[in-house]
């Protein structure tokens, strides 16, 4: 008679964020004791929490000795997964708070999808630390719609990925992004010996974002706007990633949107030859921003975060005279 596989309760029935923060803190601070101190948790409780995590997961996360605790190879890998979960929770918290627009003074912002998913929550958190009395009301749409909302006065500040900016709007680069070509592991492009030529990309039907998205406009300008019709059009980066994973076809997306899938091997980056796939993400606004105002402060936070990420803004692209502080 075959032995029965032990029942494992679903992870969401027992996992808590404190376990994950302690584990990630062990990697960041060098030891479990330092992680516990940073979290304000007694060492005995922290040790008990991580032992529970190990027991539930079914493998060892830490090597324990009289000199302290260090991560096992399995622990190192689990830390990377845990970081994604915690980053997602932090984005959810900041984003949901912005959509609820709690507060007194209000700053209305519109952002394109990639920026809203991966950058804006961090900017909102830093902005709130600087201006706690100002609520941020967030609208998420594609780049063309953001420009329309800013131009029509529906929002005071927008963030876009498109290179096609109307001359009547003022703008400044806040982040330099990298766009990559990705395919599923079984696609022929992943077995190439030579980098992909732009001409080949220009004649290949892709899985793409909808008309008006900044990523699609960037691709049109990079290769050719008379490209084949998309294999399928989807209005979210995650939907495109899933379509590529399932083998529908390759895609061109921001590295911000695909780096998790690249790490896990669900997607493969296809090297390209020729022109750089870097692009500038822009803050846009209609009227001059008053120095010391909420919108000017938010732009300054976003630019500072971009510089801190080591992808500094291209000052040559600035126009519109950001107010000095």
PDB file of N, CA and C in Angstrom, residues 23-97:
ATOM      1  N   UNK A  23      13.168  37.072   8.563  1.00  0.00           N
ATOM      2  CA  UNK A  23      14.063  36.339   7.670  1.00  0.00           C
ATOM      3  C   UNK A  23      14.854  37.297   6.785  1.00  0.00           C
ATOM      4  N   UNK A  24      14.166  38.244   6.157  1.00  0.00           N
ATOM      5  CA  UNK A  24      14.853  39.214   5.310  1.00  0.00           C
ATOM      6  C   UNK A  24      15.802  40.069   6.142  1.00  0.00           C
ATOM      7  N   UNK A  25      15.397  40.418   7.352  1.00  0.00           N
ATOM      8  CA  UNK A  25      16.260  41.192   8.234  1.00  0.00           C
ATOM      9  C   UNK A  25      17.528  40.462   8.605  1.00  0.00           C
ATOM     10  N   UNK A  26      17.451  39.133   8.702  1.00  0.00           N
ATOM     11  CA  UNK A  26      18.648  38.343   8.988  1.00  0.00           C
ATOM     12  C   UNK A  26      19.665  38.491   7.864  1.00  0.00           C
ATOM     13  N   UNK A  27      19.179  38.509   6.616  1.00  0.00           N
ATOM     14  CA  UNK A  27      20.075  38.723   5.477  1.00  0.00           C
ATOM     15  C   UNK A  27      20.619  40.152   5.472  1.00  0.00           C
ATOM     16  N   UNK A  28      19.768  41.122   5.773  1.00  0.00           N
ATOM     17  CA  UNK A  28      20.176  42.522   5.679  1.00  0.00           C
ATOM     18  C   UNK A  28      21.090  42.951   6.823  1.00  0.00           C
ATOM     19  N   UNK A  29      20.839  42.421   8.030  1.00  0.00           N
ATOM     20  CA  UNK A  29      21.590  42.857   9.218  1.00  0.00           C
ATOM     21  C   UNK A  29      22.691  41.891   9.634  1.00  0.00           C
ATOM     22  N   UNK A  30      22.750  40.721   8.992  1.00  0.00           N
ATOM     23  CA  UNK A  30      23.859  39.804   9.236  1.00  0.00           C
ATOM     24  C   UNK A  30      23.625  38.742  10.274  1.00  0.00           C
ATOM     25  N   UNK A  31      22.552  38.838  11.042  1.00  0.00           N
ATOM     26  CA  UNK A  31      22.271  37.818  12.060  1.00  0.00           C
ATOM     27  C   UNK A  31      20.814  37.907  12.475  1.00  0.00           C
ATOM     28  N   UNK A  32      20.320  36.817  13.062  1.00  0.00           N
ATOM     29  CA  UNK A  32      18.945  36.817  13.552  1.00  0.00           C
ATOM     30  C   UNK A  32      18.792  37.768  14.724  1.00  0.00           C
ATOM     31  N   UNK A  33      19.803  37.832  15.584  1.00  0.00           N
ATOM     32  CA  UNK A  33      19.698  38.721  16.747  1.00  0.00           C
ATOM     33  C   UNK A  33      19.608  40.181  16.310  1.00  0.00           C
ATOM     34  N   UNK A  34      20.399  40.560  15.297  1.00  0.00           N
ATOM     35  CA  UNK A  34      20.344  41.938  14.802  1.00  0.00           C
ATOM     36  C   UNK A  34      19.010  42.199  14.123  1.00  0.00           C
ATOM     37  N   UNK A  35      18.483  41.198  13.409  1.00  0.00           N
ATOM     38  CA  UNK A  35      17.180  41.342  12.774  1.00  0.00           C
ATOM     39  C   UNK A  35      16.096  41.543  13.826  1.00  0.00           C
ATOM     40  N   UNK A  36      16.171  40.769  14.913  1.00  0.00           N
ATOM     41  CA  UNK A  36      15.180  40.893  15.982  1.00  0.00           C
ATOM     42  C   UNK A  36      15.243  42.271  16.634  1.00  0.00           C
ATOM     43  N   UNK A  37      16.478  42.775  16.857  1.00  0.00           N
ATOM     44  CA  UNK A  37      16.615  44.107  17.462  1.00  0.00           C
ATOM     45  C   UNK A  37      16.017  45.166  16.554  1.00  0.00           C
ATOM     46  N   UNK A  38      16.300  45.074  15.235  1.00  0.00           N
ATOM     47  CA  UNK A  38      15.777  46.067  14.297  1.00  0.00           C
ATOM     48  C   UNK A  38      14.252  46.044  14.250  1.00  0.00           C
ATOM     49  N   UNK A  39      13.668  44.860  14.450  1.00  0.00           N
ATOM     50  CA  UNK A  39      12.206  44.729  14.408  1.00  0.00           C
ATOM     51  C   UNK A  39      11.562  45.004  15.762  1.00  0.00           C
ATOM     52  N   UNK A  40      12.371  45.182  16.797  1.00  0.00           N
ATOM     53  CA  UNK A  40      11.831  45.417  18.131  1.00  0.00           C
ATOM     54  C   UNK A  40      11.184  44.193  18.736  1.00  0.00           C
ATOM     55  N   UNK A  41      11.740  43.010  18.420  1.00  0.00           N
ATOM     56  CA  UNK A  41      11.192  41.737  18.887  1.00  0.00           C
ATOM     57  C   UNK A  41      12.233  41.035  19.759  1.00  0.00           C
ATOM     58  N   UNK A  42      11.795  40.415  20.848  1.00  0.00           N
ATOM     59  CA  UNK A  42      12.712  39.666  21.694  1.00  0.00           C
ATOM     60  C   UNK A  42      13.347  38.532  20.899  1.00  0.00           C
ATOM     61  N   UNK A  43      14.634  38.279  21.165  1.00  0.00           N
ATOM     62  CA  UNK A  43      15.344  37.248  20.388  1.00  0.00           C
ATOM     63  C   UNK A  43      14.670  35.888  20.513  1.00  0.00           C
ATOM     64  N   UNK A  44      14.176  35.551  21.705  1.00  0.00           N
ATOM     65  CA  UNK A  44      13.540  34.241  21.889  1.00  0.00           C
ATOM     66  C   UNK A  44      12.300  34.119  21.009  1.00  0.00           C
ATOM     67  N   UNK A  45      11.525  35.199  20.902  1.00  0.00           N
ATOM     68  CA  UNK A  45      10.325  35.170  20.050  1.00  0.00           C
ATOM     69  C   UNK A  45      10.696  35.101  18.574  1.00  0.00           C
ATOM     70  N   UNK A  46      11.777  35.815  18.215  1.00  0.00           N
ATOM     71  CA  UNK A  46      12.228  35.774  16.822  1.00  0.00           C
ATOM     72  C   UNK A  46      12.700  34.371  16.451  1.00  0.00           C
ATOM     73  N   UNK A  47      13.446  33.734  17.339  1.00  0.00           N
ATOM     74  CA  UNK A  47      13.930  32.375  17.073  1.00  0.00           C
ATOM     75  C   UNK A  47      12.761  31.405  16.938  1.00  0.00           C
ATOM     76  N   UNK A  48      11.778  31.552  17.807  1.00  0.00           N
ATOM     77  CA  UNK A  48      10.605  30.677  17.750  1.00  0.00           C
ATOM     78  C   UNK A  48       9.845  30.880  16.439  1.00  0.00           C
ATOM     79  N   UNK A  49       9.742  32.136  16.012  1.00  0.00           N
ATOM     80  CA  UNK A  49       9.018  32.439  14.784  1.00  0.00           C
ATOM     81  C   UNK A  49       9.697  31.806  13.572  1.00  0.00           C
ATOM     82  N   UNK A  50      11.029  31.891  13.502  1.00  0.00           N
ATOM     83  CA  UNK A  50      11.722  31.331  12.341  1.00  0.00           C
ATOM     84  C   UNK A  50      11.783  29.808  12.392  1.00  0.00           C
ATOM     85  N   UNK A  51      11.796  29.232  13.577  1.00  0.00           N
ATOM     86  CA  UNK A  51      11.719  27.765  13.661  1.00  0.00           C
ATOM     87  C   UNK A  51      10.353  27.278  13.161  1.00  0.00           C
ATOM     88  N   UNK A  52       9.327  28.030  13.494  1.00  0.00           N
ATOM     89  CA  UNK A  52       7.994  27.684  12.979  1.00  0.00           C
ATOM     90  C   UNK A  52       7.967  27.787  11.464  1.00  0.00           C
ATOM     91  N   UNK A  53       8.583  28.837  10.928  1.00  0.00           N
ATOM     92  CA  UNK A  53       8.636  29.010   9.482  1.00  0.00           C
ATOM     93  C   UNK A  53       9.364  27.832   8.830  1.00  0.00           C
ATOM     94  N   UNK A  54      10.496  27.425   9.396  1.00  0.00           N
ATOM     95  CA  UNK A  54      11.237  26.283   8.860  1.00  0.00           C
ATOM     96  C   UNK A  54      10.401  25.002   8.905  1.00  0.00           C
ATOM     97  N   UNK A  55       9.741  24.784  10.024  1.00  0.00           N
ATOM     98  CA  UNK A  55       8.937  23.571  10.160  1.00  0.00           C
ATOM     99  C   UNK A  55       7.802  23.538   9.139  1.00  0.00           C
ATOM    100  N   UNK A  56       7.168  24.675   8.943  1.00  0.00           N
ATOM    101  CA  UNK A  56       6.053  24.731   8.007  1.00  0.00           C
ATOM    102  C   UNK A  56       6.525  24.583   6.551  1.00  0.00           C
ATOM    103  N   UNK A  57       7.664  25.208   6.228  1.00  0.00           N
ATOM    104  CA  UNK A  57       8.177  25.126   4.863  1.00  0.00           C
ATOM    105  C   UNK A  57       8.750  23.745   4.562  1.00  0.00           C
ATOM    106  N   UNK A  58       9.324  23.116   5.593  1.00  0.00           N
ATOM    107  CA  UNK A  58       9.868  21.778   5.403  1.00  0.00           C
ATOM    108  C   UNK A  58      11.351  21.739   5.087  1.00  0.00           C
ATOM    109  N   UNK A  59      12.060  22.834   5.300  1.00  0.00           N
ATOM    110  CA  UNK A  59      13.503  22.839   5.089  1.00  0.00           C
ATOM    111  C   UNK A  59      14.153  23.888   5.992  1.00  0.00           C
ATOM    112  N   UNK A  60      15.487  23.792   6.135  1.00  0.00           N
ATOM    113  CA  UNK A  60      16.229  24.642   7.058  1.00  0.00           C
ATOM    114  C   UNK A  60      16.601  25.965   6.397  1.00  0.00           C
ATOM    115  N   UNK A  61      16.340  27.043   7.093  1.00  0.00           N
ATOM    116  CA  UNK A  61      16.658  28.377   6.592  1.00  0.00           C
ATOM    117  C   UNK A  61      17.960  28.924   7.172  1.00  0.00           C
ATOM    118  N   UNK A  62      18.260  28.539   8.423  1.00  0.00           N
ATOM    119  CA  UNK A  62      19.407  29.102   9.128  1.00  0.00           C
ATOM    120  C   UNK A  62      20.334  28.006   9.648  1.00  0.00           C
ATOM    121  N   UNK A  63      21.631  28.254   9.553  1.00  0.00           N
ATOM    122  CA  UNK A  63      22.617  27.435  10.256  1.00  0.00           C
ATOM    123  C   UNK A  63      22.883  28.109  11.589  1.00  0.00           C
ATOM    124  N   UNK A  64      22.617  27.400  12.666  1.00  0.00           N
ATOM    125  CA  UNK A  64      22.754  27.988  14.002  1.00  0.00           C
ATOM    126  C   UNK A  64      24.023  27.473  14.660  1.00  0.00           C
ATOM    127  N   UNK A  65      24.786  28.381  15.263  1.00  0.00           N
ATOM    128  CA  UNK A  65      26.004  27.997  15.974  1.00  0.00           C
ATOM    129  C   UNK A  65      26.199  28.964  17.131  1.00  0.00           C
ATOM    130  N   UNK A  66      27.223  28.715  17.931  1.00  0.00           N
ATOM    131  CA  UNK A  66      27.503  29.607  19.063  1.00  0.00           C
ATOM    132  C   UNK A  66      27.937  30.993  18.584  1.00  0.00           C
ATOM    133  N   UNK A  67      28.349  31.082  17.319  1.00  0.00           N
ATOM    134  CA  UNK A  67      28.776  32.378  16.774  1.00  0.00           C
ATOM    135  C   UNK A  67      27.632  33.132  16.099  1.00  0.00           C
ATOM    136  N   UNK A  68      26.442  32.527  16.078  1.00  0.00           N
ATOM    137  CA  UNK A  68      25.299  33.202  15.479  1.00  0.00           C
ATOM    138  C   UNK A  68      24.635  32.352  14.418  1.00  0.00           C
ATOM    139  N   UNK A  69      23.760  32.963  13.670  1.00  0.00           N
ATOM    140  CA  UNK A  69      22.983  32.263  12.642  1.00  0.00           C
ATOM    141  C   UNK A  69      23.316  32.825  11.267  1.00  0.00           C
ATOM    142  N   UNK A  70      23.483  31.929  10.293  1.00  0.00           N
ATOM    143  CA  UNK A  70      23.705  32.332   8.910  1.00  0.00           C
ATOM    144  C   UNK A  70      22.712  31.600   8.020  1.00  0.00           C
ATOM    145  N   UNK A  71      22.426  32.181   6.878  1.00  0.00           N
ATOM    146  CA  UNK A  71      21.447  31.606   5.969  1.00  0.00           C
ATOM    147  C   UNK A  71      22.014  30.398   5.227  1.00  0.00           C
ATOM    148  N   UNK A  72      21.200  29.372   5.098  1.00  0.00           N
ATOM    149  CA  UNK A  72      21.539  28.260   4.212  1.00  0.00           C
ATOM    150  C   UNK A  72      21.297  28.694   2.763  1.00  0.00           C
ATOM    151  N   UNK A  73      21.684  27.859   1.809  1.00  0.00           N
ATOM    152  CA  UNK A  73      21.410  28.182   0.408  1.00  0.00           C
ATOM    153  C   UNK A  73      19.902  28.296   0.171  1.00  0.00           C
ATOM    154  N   UNK A  74      19.145  27.392   0.796  1.00  0.00           N
ATOM    155  CA  UNK A  74      17.688  27.465   0.684  1.00  0.00           C
ATOM    156  C   UNK A  74      17.169  28.756   1.315  1.00  0.00           C
ATOM    157  N   UNK A  75      17.815  29.160   2.404  1.00  0.00           N
ATOM    158  CA  UNK A  75      17.419  30.397   3.065  1.00  0.00           C
ATOM    159  C   UNK A  75      17.662  31.624   2.205  1.00  0.00           C
ATOM    160  N   UNK A  76      18.812  31.638   1.513  1.00  0.00           N
ATOM    161  CA  UNK A  76      19.129  32.763   0.625  1.00  0.00           C
ATOM    162  C   UNK A  76      18.070  32.888  -0.469  1.00  0.00           C
ATOM    163  N   UNK A  77      17.704  31.755  -1.064  1.00  0.00           N
ATOM    164  CA  UNK A  77      16.686  31.772  -2.117  1.00  0.00           C
ATOM    165  C   UNK A  77      15.337  32.225  -1.569  1.00  0.00           C
ATOM    166  N   UNK A  78      14.983  31.730  -0.391  1.00  0.00           N
ATOM    167  CA  UNK A  78      13.700  32.083   0.213  1.00  0.00           C
ATOM    168  C   UNK A  78      13.648  33.567   0.563  1.00  0.00           C
ATOM    169  N   UNK A  79      14.781  34.137   0.956  1.00  0.00           N
ATOM    170  CA  UNK A  79      14.839  35.575   1.236  1.00  0.00           C
ATOM    171  C   UNK A  79      14.440  36.375   0.007  1.00  0.00           C
ATOM    172  N   UNK A  80      14.920  35.967  -1.172  1.00  0.00           N
ATOM    173  CA  UNK A  80      14.585  36.702  -2.395  1.00  0.00           C
ATOM    174  C   UNK A  80      13.088  36.630  -2.666  1.00  0.00           C
ATOM    175  N   UNK A  81      12.495  35.467  -2.469  1.00  0.00           N
ATOM    176  CA  UNK A  81      11.038  35.356  -2.647  1.00  0.00           C
ATOM    177  C   UNK A  81      10.306  36.208  -1.616  1.00  0.00           C
ATOM    178  N   UNK A  82      10.821  36.187  -0.380  1.00  0.00           N
ATOM    179  CA  UNK A  82      10.179  36.958   0.690  1.00  0.00           C
ATOM    180  C   UNK A  82      10.245  38.453   0.407  1.00  0.00           C
ATOM    181  N   UNK A  83      11.360  38.898  -0.172  1.00  0.00           N
ATOM    182  CA  UNK A  83      11.477  40.326  -0.509  1.00  0.00           C
ATOM    183  C   UNK A  83      10.366  40.741  -1.474  1.00  0.00           C
ATOM    184  N   UNK A  84      10.094  39.879  -2.452  1.00  0.00           N
ATOM    185  CA  UNK A  84       9.038  40.204  -3.416  1.00  0.00           C
ATOM    186  C   UNK A  84       7.682  40.311  -2.727  1.00  0.00           C
ATOM    187  N   UNK A  85       7.421  39.399  -1.783  1.00  0.00           N
ATOM    188  CA  UNK A  85       6.154  39.445  -1.052  1.00  0.00           C
ATOM    189  C   UNK A  85       6.055  40.742  -0.248  1.00  0.00           C
ATOM    190  N   UNK A  86       7.126  41.087   0.475  1.00  0.00           N
ATOM    191  CA  UNK A  86       7.099  42.282   1.320  1.00  0.00           C
ATOM    192  C   UNK A  86       7.026  43.550   0.474  1.00  0.00           C
ATOM    193  N   UNK A  87       7.762  43.561  -0.642  1.00  0.00           N
ATOM    194  CA  UNK A  87       7.668  44.716  -1.535  1.00  0.00           C
ATOM    195  C   UNK A  87       6.240  44.870  -2.051  1.00  0.00           C
ATOM    196  N   UNK A  88       5.617  43.744  -2.388  1.00  0.00           N
ATOM    197  CA  UNK A  88       4.241  43.786  -2.858  1.00  0.00           C
ATOM    198  C   UNK A  88       3.288  44.307  -1.798  1.00  0.00           C
ATOM    199  N   UNK A  89       3.486  43.879  -0.565  1.00  0.00           N
ATOM    200  CA  UNK A  89       2.634  44.363   0.528  1.00  0.00           C
ATOM    201  C   UNK A  89       2.827  45.861   0.732  1.00  0.00           C
ATOM    202  N   UNK A  90       4.086  46.308   0.677  1.00  0.00           N
ATOM    203  CA  UNK A  90       4.350  47.740   0.847  1.00  0.00           C
ATOM    204  C   UNK A  90       3.728  48.548  -0.287  1.00  0.00           C
ATOM    205  N   UNK A  91       3.815  48.014  -1.517  1.00  0.00           N
ATOM    206  CA  UNK A  91       3.186  48.712  -2.640  1.00  0.00           C
ATOM    207  C   UNK A  91       1.673  48.751  -2.474  1.00  0.00           C
ATOM    208  N   UNK A  92       1.111  47.629  -2.014  1.00  0.00           N
ATOM    209  CA  UNK A  92      -0.331  47.573  -1.781  1.00  0.00           C
ATOM    210  C   UNK A  92      -0.745  48.611  -0.745  1.00  0.00           C
ATOM    211  N   UNK A  93       0.023  48.699   0.333  1.00  0.00           N
ATOM    212  CA  UNK A  93      -0.320  49.635   1.402  1.00  0.00           C
ATOM    213  C   UNK A  93      -0.279  51.080   0.919  1.00  0.00           C
ATOM    214  N   UNK A  94       0.831  51.442   0.243  1.00  0.00           N
ATOM    215  CA  UNK A  94       0.962  52.821  -0.232  1.00  0.00           C
ATOM    216  C   UNK A  94      -0.042  53.128  -1.335  1.00  0.00           C
ATOM    217  N   UNK A  95      -0.211  52.191  -2.260  1.00  0.00           N
ATOM    218  CA  UNK A  95      -1.123  52.415  -3.368  1.00  0.00           C
ATOM    219  C   UNK A  95      -2.567  52.504  -2.933  1.00  0.00           C
ATOM    220  N   UNK A  96      -2.983  51.590  -2.026  1.00  0.00           N
ATOM    221  CA  UNK A  96      -4.365  51.615  -1.551  1.00  0.00           C
ATOM    222  C   UNK A  96      -4.653  52.896  -0.785  1.00  0.00           C
ATOM    223  N   UNK A  97      -3.662  53.354  -0.022  1.00  0.00           N
ATOM    224  CA  UNK A  97      -3.840  54.593   0.719  1.00  0.00           C
ATOM    225  C   UNK A  97      -4.000  55.781  -0.233  1.00  0.00           C
TER     226      UNK A  97
END
